XYZ file of C-alpha atoms in Angstrom:
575
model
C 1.108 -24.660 3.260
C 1.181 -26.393 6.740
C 0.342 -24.569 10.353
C 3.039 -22.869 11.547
C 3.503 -20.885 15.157
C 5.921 -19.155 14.095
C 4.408 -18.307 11.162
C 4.534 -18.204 7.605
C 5.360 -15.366 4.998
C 2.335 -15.105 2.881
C 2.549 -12.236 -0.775
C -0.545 -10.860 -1.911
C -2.593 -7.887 -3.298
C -5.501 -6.294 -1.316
C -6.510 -3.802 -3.691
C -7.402 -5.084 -7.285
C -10.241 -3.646 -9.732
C -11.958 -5.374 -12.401
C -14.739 -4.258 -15.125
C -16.935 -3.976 -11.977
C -15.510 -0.565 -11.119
C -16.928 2.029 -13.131
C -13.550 3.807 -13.920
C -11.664 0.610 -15.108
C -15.166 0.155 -18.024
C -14.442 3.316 -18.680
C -11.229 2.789 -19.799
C -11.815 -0.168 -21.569
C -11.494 -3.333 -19.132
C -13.653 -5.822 -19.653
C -12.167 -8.533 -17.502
C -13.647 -10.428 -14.100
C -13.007 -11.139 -11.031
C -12.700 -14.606 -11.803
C -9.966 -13.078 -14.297
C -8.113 -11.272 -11.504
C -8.046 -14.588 -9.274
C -6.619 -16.377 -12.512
C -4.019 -13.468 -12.734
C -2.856 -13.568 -9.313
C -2.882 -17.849 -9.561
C -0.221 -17.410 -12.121
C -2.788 -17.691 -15.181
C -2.937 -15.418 -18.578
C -5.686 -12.596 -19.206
C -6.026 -10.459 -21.767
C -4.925 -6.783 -20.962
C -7.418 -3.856 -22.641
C -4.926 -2.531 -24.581
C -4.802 -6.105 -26.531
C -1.444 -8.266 -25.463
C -1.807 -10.942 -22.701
C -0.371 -10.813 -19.166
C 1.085 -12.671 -16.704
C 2.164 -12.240 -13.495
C 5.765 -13.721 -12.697
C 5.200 -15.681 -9.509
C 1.668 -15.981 -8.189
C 0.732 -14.379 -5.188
C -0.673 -16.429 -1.742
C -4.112 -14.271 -1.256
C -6.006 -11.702 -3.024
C -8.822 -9.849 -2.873
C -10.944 -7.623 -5.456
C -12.000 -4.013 -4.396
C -13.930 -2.469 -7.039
C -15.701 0.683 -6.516
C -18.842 0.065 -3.868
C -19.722 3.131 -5.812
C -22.356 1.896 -8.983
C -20.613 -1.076 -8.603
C -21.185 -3.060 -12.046
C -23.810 -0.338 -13.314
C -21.338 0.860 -15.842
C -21.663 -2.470 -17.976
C -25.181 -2.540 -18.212
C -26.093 0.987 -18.855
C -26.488 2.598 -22.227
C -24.183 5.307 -22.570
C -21.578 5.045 -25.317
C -18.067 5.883 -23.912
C -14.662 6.882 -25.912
C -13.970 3.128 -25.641
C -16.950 1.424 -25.702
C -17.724 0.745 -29.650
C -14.000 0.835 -30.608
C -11.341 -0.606 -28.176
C -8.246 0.489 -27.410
C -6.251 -2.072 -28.952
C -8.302 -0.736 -31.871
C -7.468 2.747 -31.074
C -3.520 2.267 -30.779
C -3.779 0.340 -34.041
C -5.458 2.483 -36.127
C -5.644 6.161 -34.513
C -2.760 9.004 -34.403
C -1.939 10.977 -31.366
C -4.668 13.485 -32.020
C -7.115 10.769 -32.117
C -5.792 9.220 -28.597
C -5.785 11.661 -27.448
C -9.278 13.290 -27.882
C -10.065 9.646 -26.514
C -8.253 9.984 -23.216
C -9.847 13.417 -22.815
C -13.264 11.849 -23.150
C -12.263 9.145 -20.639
C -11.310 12.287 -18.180
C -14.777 13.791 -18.504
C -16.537 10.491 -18.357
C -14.865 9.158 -15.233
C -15.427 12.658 -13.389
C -19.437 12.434 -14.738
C -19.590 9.473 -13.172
C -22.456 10.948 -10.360
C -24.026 12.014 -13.494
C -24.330 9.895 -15.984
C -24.271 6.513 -13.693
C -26.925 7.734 -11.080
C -29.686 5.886 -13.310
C -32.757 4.318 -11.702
C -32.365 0.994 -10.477
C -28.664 1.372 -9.679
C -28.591 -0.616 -6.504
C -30.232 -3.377 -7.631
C -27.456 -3.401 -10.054
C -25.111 -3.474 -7.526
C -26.249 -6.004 -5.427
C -25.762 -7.985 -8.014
C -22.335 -7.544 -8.947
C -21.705 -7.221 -5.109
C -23.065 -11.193 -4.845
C -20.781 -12.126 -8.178
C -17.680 -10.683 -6.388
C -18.469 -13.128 -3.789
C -19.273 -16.112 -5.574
C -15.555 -15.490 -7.479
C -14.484 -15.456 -4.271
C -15.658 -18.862 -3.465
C -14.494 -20.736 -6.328
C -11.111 -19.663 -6.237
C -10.521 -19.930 -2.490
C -8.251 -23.346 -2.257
C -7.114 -22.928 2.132
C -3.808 -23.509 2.525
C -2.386 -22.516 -1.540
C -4.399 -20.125 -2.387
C -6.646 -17.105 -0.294
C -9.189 -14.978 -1.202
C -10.705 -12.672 0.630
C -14.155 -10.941 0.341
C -13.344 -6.826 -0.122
C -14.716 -3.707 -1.435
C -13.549 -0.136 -2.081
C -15.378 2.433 -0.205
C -14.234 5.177 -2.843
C -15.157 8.973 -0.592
C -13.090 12.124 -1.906
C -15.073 14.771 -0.281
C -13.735 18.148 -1.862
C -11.393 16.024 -4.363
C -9.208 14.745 -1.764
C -8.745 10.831 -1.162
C -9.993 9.654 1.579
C -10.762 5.845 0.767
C -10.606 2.649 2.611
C -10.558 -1.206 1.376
C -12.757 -2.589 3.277
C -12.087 -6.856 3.801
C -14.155 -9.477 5.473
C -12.924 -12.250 7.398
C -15.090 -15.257 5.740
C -17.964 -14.949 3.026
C -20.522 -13.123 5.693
C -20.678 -9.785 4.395
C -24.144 -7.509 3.848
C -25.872 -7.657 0.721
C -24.915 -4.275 -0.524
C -21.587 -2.459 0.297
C -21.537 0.585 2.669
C -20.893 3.129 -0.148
C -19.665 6.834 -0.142
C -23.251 7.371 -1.833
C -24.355 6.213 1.697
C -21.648 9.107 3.451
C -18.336 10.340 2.467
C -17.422 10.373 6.535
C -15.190 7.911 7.480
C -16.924 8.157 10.875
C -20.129 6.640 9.001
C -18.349 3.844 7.762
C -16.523 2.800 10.965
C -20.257 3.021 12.603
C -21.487 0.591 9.621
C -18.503 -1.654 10.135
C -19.585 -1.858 13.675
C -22.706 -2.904 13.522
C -22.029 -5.470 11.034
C -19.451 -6.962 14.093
C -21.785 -6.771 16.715
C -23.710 -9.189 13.644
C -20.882 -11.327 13.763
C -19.283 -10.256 10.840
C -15.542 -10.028 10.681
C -14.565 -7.017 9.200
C -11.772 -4.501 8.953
C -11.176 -1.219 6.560
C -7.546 -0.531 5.064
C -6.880 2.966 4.549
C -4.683 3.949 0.973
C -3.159 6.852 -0.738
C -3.032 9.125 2.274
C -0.033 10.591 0.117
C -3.110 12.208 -2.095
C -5.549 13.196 0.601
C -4.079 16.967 1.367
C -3.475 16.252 4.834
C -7.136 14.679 5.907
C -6.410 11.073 5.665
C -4.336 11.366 9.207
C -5.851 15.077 9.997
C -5.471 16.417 14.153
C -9.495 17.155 13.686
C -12.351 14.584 12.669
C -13.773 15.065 8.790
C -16.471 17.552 10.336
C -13.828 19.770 12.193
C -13.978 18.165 15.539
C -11.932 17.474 18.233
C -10.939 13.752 18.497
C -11.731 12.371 21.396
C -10.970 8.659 23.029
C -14.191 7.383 21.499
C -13.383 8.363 18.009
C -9.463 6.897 18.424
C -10.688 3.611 19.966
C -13.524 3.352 16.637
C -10.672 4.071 14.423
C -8.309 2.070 16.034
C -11.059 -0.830 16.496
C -11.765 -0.487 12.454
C -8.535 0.356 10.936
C -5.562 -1.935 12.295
C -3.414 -1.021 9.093
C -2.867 1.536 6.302
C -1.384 0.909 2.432
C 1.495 2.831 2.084
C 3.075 1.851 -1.391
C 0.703 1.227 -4.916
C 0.545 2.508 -8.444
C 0.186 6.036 -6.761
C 2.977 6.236 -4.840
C 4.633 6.433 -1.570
C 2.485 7.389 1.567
C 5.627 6.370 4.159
C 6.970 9.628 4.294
C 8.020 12.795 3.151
C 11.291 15.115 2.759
C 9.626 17.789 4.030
C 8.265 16.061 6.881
C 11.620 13.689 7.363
C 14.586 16.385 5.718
C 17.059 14.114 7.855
C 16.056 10.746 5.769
C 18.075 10.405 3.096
C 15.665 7.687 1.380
C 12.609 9.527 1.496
C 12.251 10.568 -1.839
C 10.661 7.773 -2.899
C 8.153 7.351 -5.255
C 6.123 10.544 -4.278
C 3.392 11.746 -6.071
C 3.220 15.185 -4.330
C 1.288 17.340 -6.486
C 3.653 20.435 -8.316
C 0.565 21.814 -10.308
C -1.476 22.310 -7.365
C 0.446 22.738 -3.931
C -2.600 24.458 -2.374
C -4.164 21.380 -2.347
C -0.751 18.648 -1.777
C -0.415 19.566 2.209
C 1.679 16.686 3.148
C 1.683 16.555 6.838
C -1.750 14.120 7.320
C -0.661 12.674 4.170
C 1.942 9.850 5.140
C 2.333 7.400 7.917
C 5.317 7.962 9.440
C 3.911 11.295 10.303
C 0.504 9.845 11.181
C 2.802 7.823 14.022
C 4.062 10.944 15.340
C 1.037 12.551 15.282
C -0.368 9.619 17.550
C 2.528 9.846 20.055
C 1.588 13.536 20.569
C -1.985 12.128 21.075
C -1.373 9.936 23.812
C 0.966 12.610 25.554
C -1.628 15.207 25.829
C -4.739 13.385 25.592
C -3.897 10.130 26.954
C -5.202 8.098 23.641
C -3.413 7.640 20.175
C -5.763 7.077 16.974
C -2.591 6.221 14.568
C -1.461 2.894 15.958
C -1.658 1.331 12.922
C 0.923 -0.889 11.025
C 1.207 -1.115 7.155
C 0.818 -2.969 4.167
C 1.333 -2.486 0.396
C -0.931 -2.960 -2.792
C -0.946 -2.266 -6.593
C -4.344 -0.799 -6.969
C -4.701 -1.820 -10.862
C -7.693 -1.830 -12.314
C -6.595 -4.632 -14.878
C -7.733 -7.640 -12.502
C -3.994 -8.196 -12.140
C -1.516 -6.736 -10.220
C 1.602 -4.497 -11.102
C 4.613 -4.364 -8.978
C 7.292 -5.844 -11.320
C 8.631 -3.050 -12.917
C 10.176 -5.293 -15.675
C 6.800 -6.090 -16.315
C 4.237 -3.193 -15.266
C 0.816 -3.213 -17.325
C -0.213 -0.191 -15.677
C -3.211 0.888 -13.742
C -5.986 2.304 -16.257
C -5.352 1.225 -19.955
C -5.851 4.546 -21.035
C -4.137 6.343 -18.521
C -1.389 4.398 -18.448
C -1.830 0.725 -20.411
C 1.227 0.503 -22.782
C 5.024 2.074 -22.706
C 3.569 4.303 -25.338
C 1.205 5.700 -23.551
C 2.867 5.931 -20.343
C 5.337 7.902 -21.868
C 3.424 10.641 -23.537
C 4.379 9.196 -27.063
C 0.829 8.279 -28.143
C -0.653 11.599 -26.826
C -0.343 15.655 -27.469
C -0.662 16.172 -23.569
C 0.851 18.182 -21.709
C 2.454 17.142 -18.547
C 0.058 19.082 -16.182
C -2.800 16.525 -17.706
C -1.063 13.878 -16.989
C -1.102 13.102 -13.416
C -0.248 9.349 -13.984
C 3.579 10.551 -15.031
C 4.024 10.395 -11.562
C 2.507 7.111 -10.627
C 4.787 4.135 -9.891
C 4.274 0.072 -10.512
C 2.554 -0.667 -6.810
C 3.444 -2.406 -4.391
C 3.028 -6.277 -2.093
C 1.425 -7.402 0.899
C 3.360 -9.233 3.235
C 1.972 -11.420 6.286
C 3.027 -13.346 8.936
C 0.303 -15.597 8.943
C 0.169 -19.053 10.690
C -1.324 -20.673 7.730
C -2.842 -19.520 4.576
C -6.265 -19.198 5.068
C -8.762 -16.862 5.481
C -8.939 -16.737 9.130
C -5.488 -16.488 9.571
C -4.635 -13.766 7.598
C -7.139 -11.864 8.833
C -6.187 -12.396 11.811
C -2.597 -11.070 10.615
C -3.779 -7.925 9.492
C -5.948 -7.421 12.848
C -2.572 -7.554 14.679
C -0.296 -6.086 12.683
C 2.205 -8.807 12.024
C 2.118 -7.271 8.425
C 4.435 -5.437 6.152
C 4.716 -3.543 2.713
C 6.854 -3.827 -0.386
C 7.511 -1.702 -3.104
C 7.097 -4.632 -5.184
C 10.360 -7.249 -4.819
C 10.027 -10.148 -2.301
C 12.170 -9.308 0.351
C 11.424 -11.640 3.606
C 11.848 -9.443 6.433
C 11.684 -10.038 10.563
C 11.517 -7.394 13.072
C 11.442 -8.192 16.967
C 11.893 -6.055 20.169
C 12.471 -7.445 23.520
C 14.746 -6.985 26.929
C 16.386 -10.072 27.064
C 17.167 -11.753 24.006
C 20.206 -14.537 24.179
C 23.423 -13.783 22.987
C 23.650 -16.142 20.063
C 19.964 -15.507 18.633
C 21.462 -13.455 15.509
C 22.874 -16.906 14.504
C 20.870 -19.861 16.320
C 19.283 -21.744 14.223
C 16.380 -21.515 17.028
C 15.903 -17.755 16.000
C 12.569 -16.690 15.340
C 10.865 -19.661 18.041
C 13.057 -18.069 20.507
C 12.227 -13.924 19.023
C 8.309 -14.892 19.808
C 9.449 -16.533 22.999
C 11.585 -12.974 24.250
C 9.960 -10.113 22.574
C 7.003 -9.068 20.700
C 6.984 -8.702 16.886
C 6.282 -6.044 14.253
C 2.857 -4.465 15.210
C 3.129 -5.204 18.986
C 3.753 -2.887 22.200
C 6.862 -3.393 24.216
C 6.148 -2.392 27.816
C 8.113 -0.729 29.996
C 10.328 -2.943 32.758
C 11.181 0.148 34.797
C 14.970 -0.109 33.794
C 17.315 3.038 32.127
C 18.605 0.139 29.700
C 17.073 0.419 26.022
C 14.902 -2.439 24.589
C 16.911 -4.552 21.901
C 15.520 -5.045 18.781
C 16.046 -7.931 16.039
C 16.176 -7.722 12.707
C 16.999 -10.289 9.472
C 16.359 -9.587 6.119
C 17.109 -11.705 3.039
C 16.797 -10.436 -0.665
C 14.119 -11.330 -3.163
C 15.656 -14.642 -4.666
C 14.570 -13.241 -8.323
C 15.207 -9.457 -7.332
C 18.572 -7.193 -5.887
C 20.592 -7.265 -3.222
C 20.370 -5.100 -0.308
C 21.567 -1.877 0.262
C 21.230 -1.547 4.148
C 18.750 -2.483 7.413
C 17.266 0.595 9.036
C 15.392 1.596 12.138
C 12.823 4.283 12.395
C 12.497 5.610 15.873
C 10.030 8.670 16.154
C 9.518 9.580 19.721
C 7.438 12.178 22.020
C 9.617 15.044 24.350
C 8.340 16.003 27.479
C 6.865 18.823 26.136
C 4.765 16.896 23.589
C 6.416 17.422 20.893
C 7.335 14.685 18.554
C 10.521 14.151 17.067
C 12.110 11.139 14.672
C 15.342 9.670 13.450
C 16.526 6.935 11.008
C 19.384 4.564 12.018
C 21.616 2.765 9.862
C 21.876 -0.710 11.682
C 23.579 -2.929 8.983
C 25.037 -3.134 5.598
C 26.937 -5.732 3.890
C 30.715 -5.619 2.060
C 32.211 -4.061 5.060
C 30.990 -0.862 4.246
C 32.288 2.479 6.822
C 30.229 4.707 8.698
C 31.156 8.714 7.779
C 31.068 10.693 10.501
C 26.937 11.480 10.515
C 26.864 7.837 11.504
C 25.219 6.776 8.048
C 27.123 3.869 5.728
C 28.647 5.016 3.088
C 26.363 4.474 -0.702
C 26.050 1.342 -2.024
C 27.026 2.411 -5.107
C 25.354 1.089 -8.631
C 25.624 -1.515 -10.947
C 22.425 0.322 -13.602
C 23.157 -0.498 -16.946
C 20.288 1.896 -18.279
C 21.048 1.178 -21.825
C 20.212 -3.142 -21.284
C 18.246 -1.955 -18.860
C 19.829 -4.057 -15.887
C 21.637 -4.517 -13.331
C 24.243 -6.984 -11.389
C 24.239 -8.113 -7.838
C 27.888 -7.854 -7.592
C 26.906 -5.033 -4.662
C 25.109 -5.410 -1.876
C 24.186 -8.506 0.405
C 21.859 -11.247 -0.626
C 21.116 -11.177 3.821
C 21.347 -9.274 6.516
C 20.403 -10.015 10.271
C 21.512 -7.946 13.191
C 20.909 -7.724 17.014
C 20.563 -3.774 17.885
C 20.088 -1.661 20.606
C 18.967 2.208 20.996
C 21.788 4.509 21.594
C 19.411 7.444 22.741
C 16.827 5.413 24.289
C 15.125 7.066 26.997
C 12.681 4.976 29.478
C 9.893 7.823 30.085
C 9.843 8.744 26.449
C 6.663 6.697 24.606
C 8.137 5.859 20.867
C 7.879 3.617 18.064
C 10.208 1.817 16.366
C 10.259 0.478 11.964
C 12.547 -1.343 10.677
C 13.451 -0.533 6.933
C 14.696 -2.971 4.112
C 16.802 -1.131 1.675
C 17.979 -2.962 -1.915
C 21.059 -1.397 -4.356
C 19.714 0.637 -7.415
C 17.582 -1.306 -10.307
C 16.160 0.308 -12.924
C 12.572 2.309 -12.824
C 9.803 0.219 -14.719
C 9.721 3.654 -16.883
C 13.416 2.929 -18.053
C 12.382 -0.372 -19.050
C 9.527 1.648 -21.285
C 11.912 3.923 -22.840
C 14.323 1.214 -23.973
C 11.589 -0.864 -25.420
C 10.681 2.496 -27.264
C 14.560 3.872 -28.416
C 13.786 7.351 -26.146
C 15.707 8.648 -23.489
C 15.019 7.055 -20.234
C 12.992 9.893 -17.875
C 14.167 10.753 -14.297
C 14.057 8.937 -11.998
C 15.788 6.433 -14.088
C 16.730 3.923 -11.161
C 15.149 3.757 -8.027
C 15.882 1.865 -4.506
C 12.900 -0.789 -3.721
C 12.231 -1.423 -0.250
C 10.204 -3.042 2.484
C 9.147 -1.286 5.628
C 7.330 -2.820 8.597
C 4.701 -2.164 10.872
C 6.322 -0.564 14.311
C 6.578 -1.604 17.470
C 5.536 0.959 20.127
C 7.221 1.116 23.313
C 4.918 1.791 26.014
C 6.597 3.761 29.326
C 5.077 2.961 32.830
């Protein structure tokens, strides 16, 4: 792939486990991350529960995360696991649900021992190890210019069971000896300080926040971890260490909420809001969209915003692969969730509340706007912003905001050259020009060439009041087939072409592009905001459908669901 100014549209997966991570041996994985680079290359590995996989179309970069957290200790030490003597392809073969599941409840208590029964003598030496092998995959399979990877950990803290972790990536192979662990601190705060000082080294290094939607409301909390008041120092750490957040994988959704957005029609999306335990599900602090807003009211009243941040996606299996397709989702722990059997409930005697994994979904991409594929560059991509997130499909999206853009840039061929001459893409800050007009804003988005059609372009606008008070609103901005407005201003559904008995679906709906010039109805100059742009396709079926076909059951609700790509904002900065 050549250098390009204007950039090129790079897929990949920032969060992949291997037999590293403790919980993914526990389960049964036994493959490397020289497998997972083969996987995401477009070769064949063998999955834990026995049959091969293959990812459709290879990705452009990857990285592996396993757990910093006994990192590799869990292959060498001696304790015998539910899987360990007798696999699982073994187990499906040859043991009844009563068996399975006896097996999946020792693979509960095991992973939640893991403190226990992995703190053995010696661990970090262990670790280092393994730590150095991630790297050296990471050498052999970086090819610059087809084929990235990039360095990475997962810094794995859930202080009081609630999720607080962060990817953390490195810009070339310079990286310490041994990971910055939660065994080291579960603070965030500790981290970012570690992360420092490895910069002022001259180590590139950045951490990627993920499943927010899980953390009860401390991922993007109004205190610090400790209770505190944030204060500019603590905004300009996190700012300086955490340039995006994952917001779609195997988990869920962390873009928003219908509680937190009741006036979005598409945000109930993929959510994994916990129904058993609502004490502990408190979902504002749990998504982005609300983190944004949050932020605004920052700046208003404190003069500094700590949730600038733009977004990615990930699958966060723990197959060395990744999972997005939902034709052809593997699932994230072989145990939990490895074969349409399993998945849904047919191999166990479980009942739903021990099952949190019913709720998971098949992950989600990274998309860049990189100049070239390398390291370096998308790196660089991800410290600016000029990044987006999928729900899985490949849909190439463009989002620019400017004052001036020509007439004819919708259609010039001259487009995007002339967007990064006039404006400032996703992930930038438009500044004020001292004028009572609004800001236009570009978008063009063309379908996945092997996926749907789209549904409809969006723009998220949230937006602070004088009083401080943060508000937000979706606009429909385009839609194909001529489609009306009704009189809330929204286009009219797509409708659906589902076939849930196949399952598929037909593009006969829908456009295969859309690309639109827009401007702010209710744009106000002294008002600080931000602005997303939203990617929308028609209804395809859920990968679960595509389980309960292969098994002759009734498909489980949600049967269809609307993929989608959603883009880092641009901020609009007042005088």
């Amino acid at each position: 792939m050549a250098f390009d100014e204007n950039r090129n549209l790079l897929w990949g997966d920032l969060h992949i486990h291997t037999s590293l991570s403790m919980d993914a041996w526990i389960n049964g994985v036994r493959t490397t991350p020289d497998d997972a680079y083969t996987f995401t290359r477009g070769g064949t590995i063998p999955h834990a529960a026995g049959y091969p996989i293959r990812i459709a179309r290879p990705l452009d970069f990857a990285a592996v995360t396993d757990h910093a957290e006994y990192l590799g200790v869990a292959g060498l030490s001696d304790i015998e696991h539910a899987l360990e003597k007798r696999s699982l392809r073994e187990r499906l073969l040859n043991d009844g649900p009563i068996g399975l599941t006896w097996a999946f409840i020792q693979t509960v208590k095991d992973v939640n021992r893991r403190h226990e029964i992995f703190n053995i003598p010696g661990h970090e030496v262990i670790s280092r190890n393994a730590w150095k092998d991630t790297i050296d995959a990471a050498e052999r399979h970086y090819d610059p210019g087809t084929f990235t990877t990039l360095v990475a950990y997962e810094w794995s803290s859930k202080p009081e069971k609630q999720t607080l972790h962060r990817n953390v990536v490195y810009r070339g192979s310079r990286a310490p000896e041994l990971p910055y662990s939660a065994l080291d601190s579960f603070d965030p705060e500790d981290l970012w300080d570690a992360l420092d000082a490895q910069r002022e080294q001259g180590i590139g290094v950045l951490a990627i926040p993920h499943n927010g939607n899980i953390s009860n409301g401390k991922m993007y909390d109004t205190v610090t971890l400790s209770g505190e008041p944030f204060d500019a120092a603590y905004a300009a750490q996190r700012l300086r260490n955490e340039p995006v957040s994952e917001i779609f994988q195997v988990k869920g959704s962390s873009e928003t909420h219908p509680q937190l957005s009741p006036g979005d029609g598409f945000a109930d999306f993929e959510l994994m809001f916990n129904q058993d335990d609502p004490e502990n599900s408190r979902v504002a602090g749990s998504y982005a969209r609300h983190a944004l807003r949050t932020g605004l009211e920052f700046s208003h009243s404190e003069g500094f915003n700590p949730y600038k941040f733009g977004v990615i996606g990930s699958s966060d299996s723990h197959n060395s692969s990744s999972t997005p397709d939902e034709a052809n989702h593997h699932g994230k722990l072989p145990m939990f969730d490895g074969t349409a059997a399993i998945r849904s409930n047919e191999a166990f005697l479980l009942p739903d509340r021990a099952r949190p994994m019913r709720a998971w979904g098949s992950g989600g991409l990274a998309a860049v706007w990189a100049t070239e594929n390398t390291r370096e560059a998308i790196f660089d991509a991800l410290r600016r912003k000029e990044t987006y997130a999928t729900s899985g499909p490949r849909i190439q999206l463009r989002f620019f905001a400017g004052w001036e853009f020509a007439d004819d840039i919708v259609s010039n061929p001259d487009r995007v050259a002339m967007a990064y001459a006039q404006g400032v893409p996703m992930g930038g800050v438009l500044r004020s020009r001292g004028s009572a007009t609004s800001p236009q804003f570009l978008l063009w988005a063309q379908r996945d060439p092997d996926g749907a059609n789209l549904d409809r372009l969006q723009v998220i606008k949230g937006w602070v009041d004088q009083q401080g008070r943060s508000h937000e609103k979706v606009f429909d901005v385009a839609a194909g087939q001529g489609r009306q407005r009704g009189d809330d201003g929204y286009f009219e559904p797509v409708g659906s072409t589902v076939d849930l008995a196949v399952p598929g679906f037909e593009n006969s709906i829908g456009s295969t592009q859309l690309a639109v010039k827009w401007s702010d109805p209710e744009f106000e100059p002294a008002q600080e905001a931000f602005y997303y742009a939203r990617a929308v396709e028609i209804p395809t079926p859920r990968y679960s459908t595509y389980d309960a076909v292969k098994l002759g059951i009734e498909p489980p609700q949600p049967s269809t669901l609307q993929e989608r790509a959603v883009t880092s904002a641009v901020w609009y900065q007042p005088e």
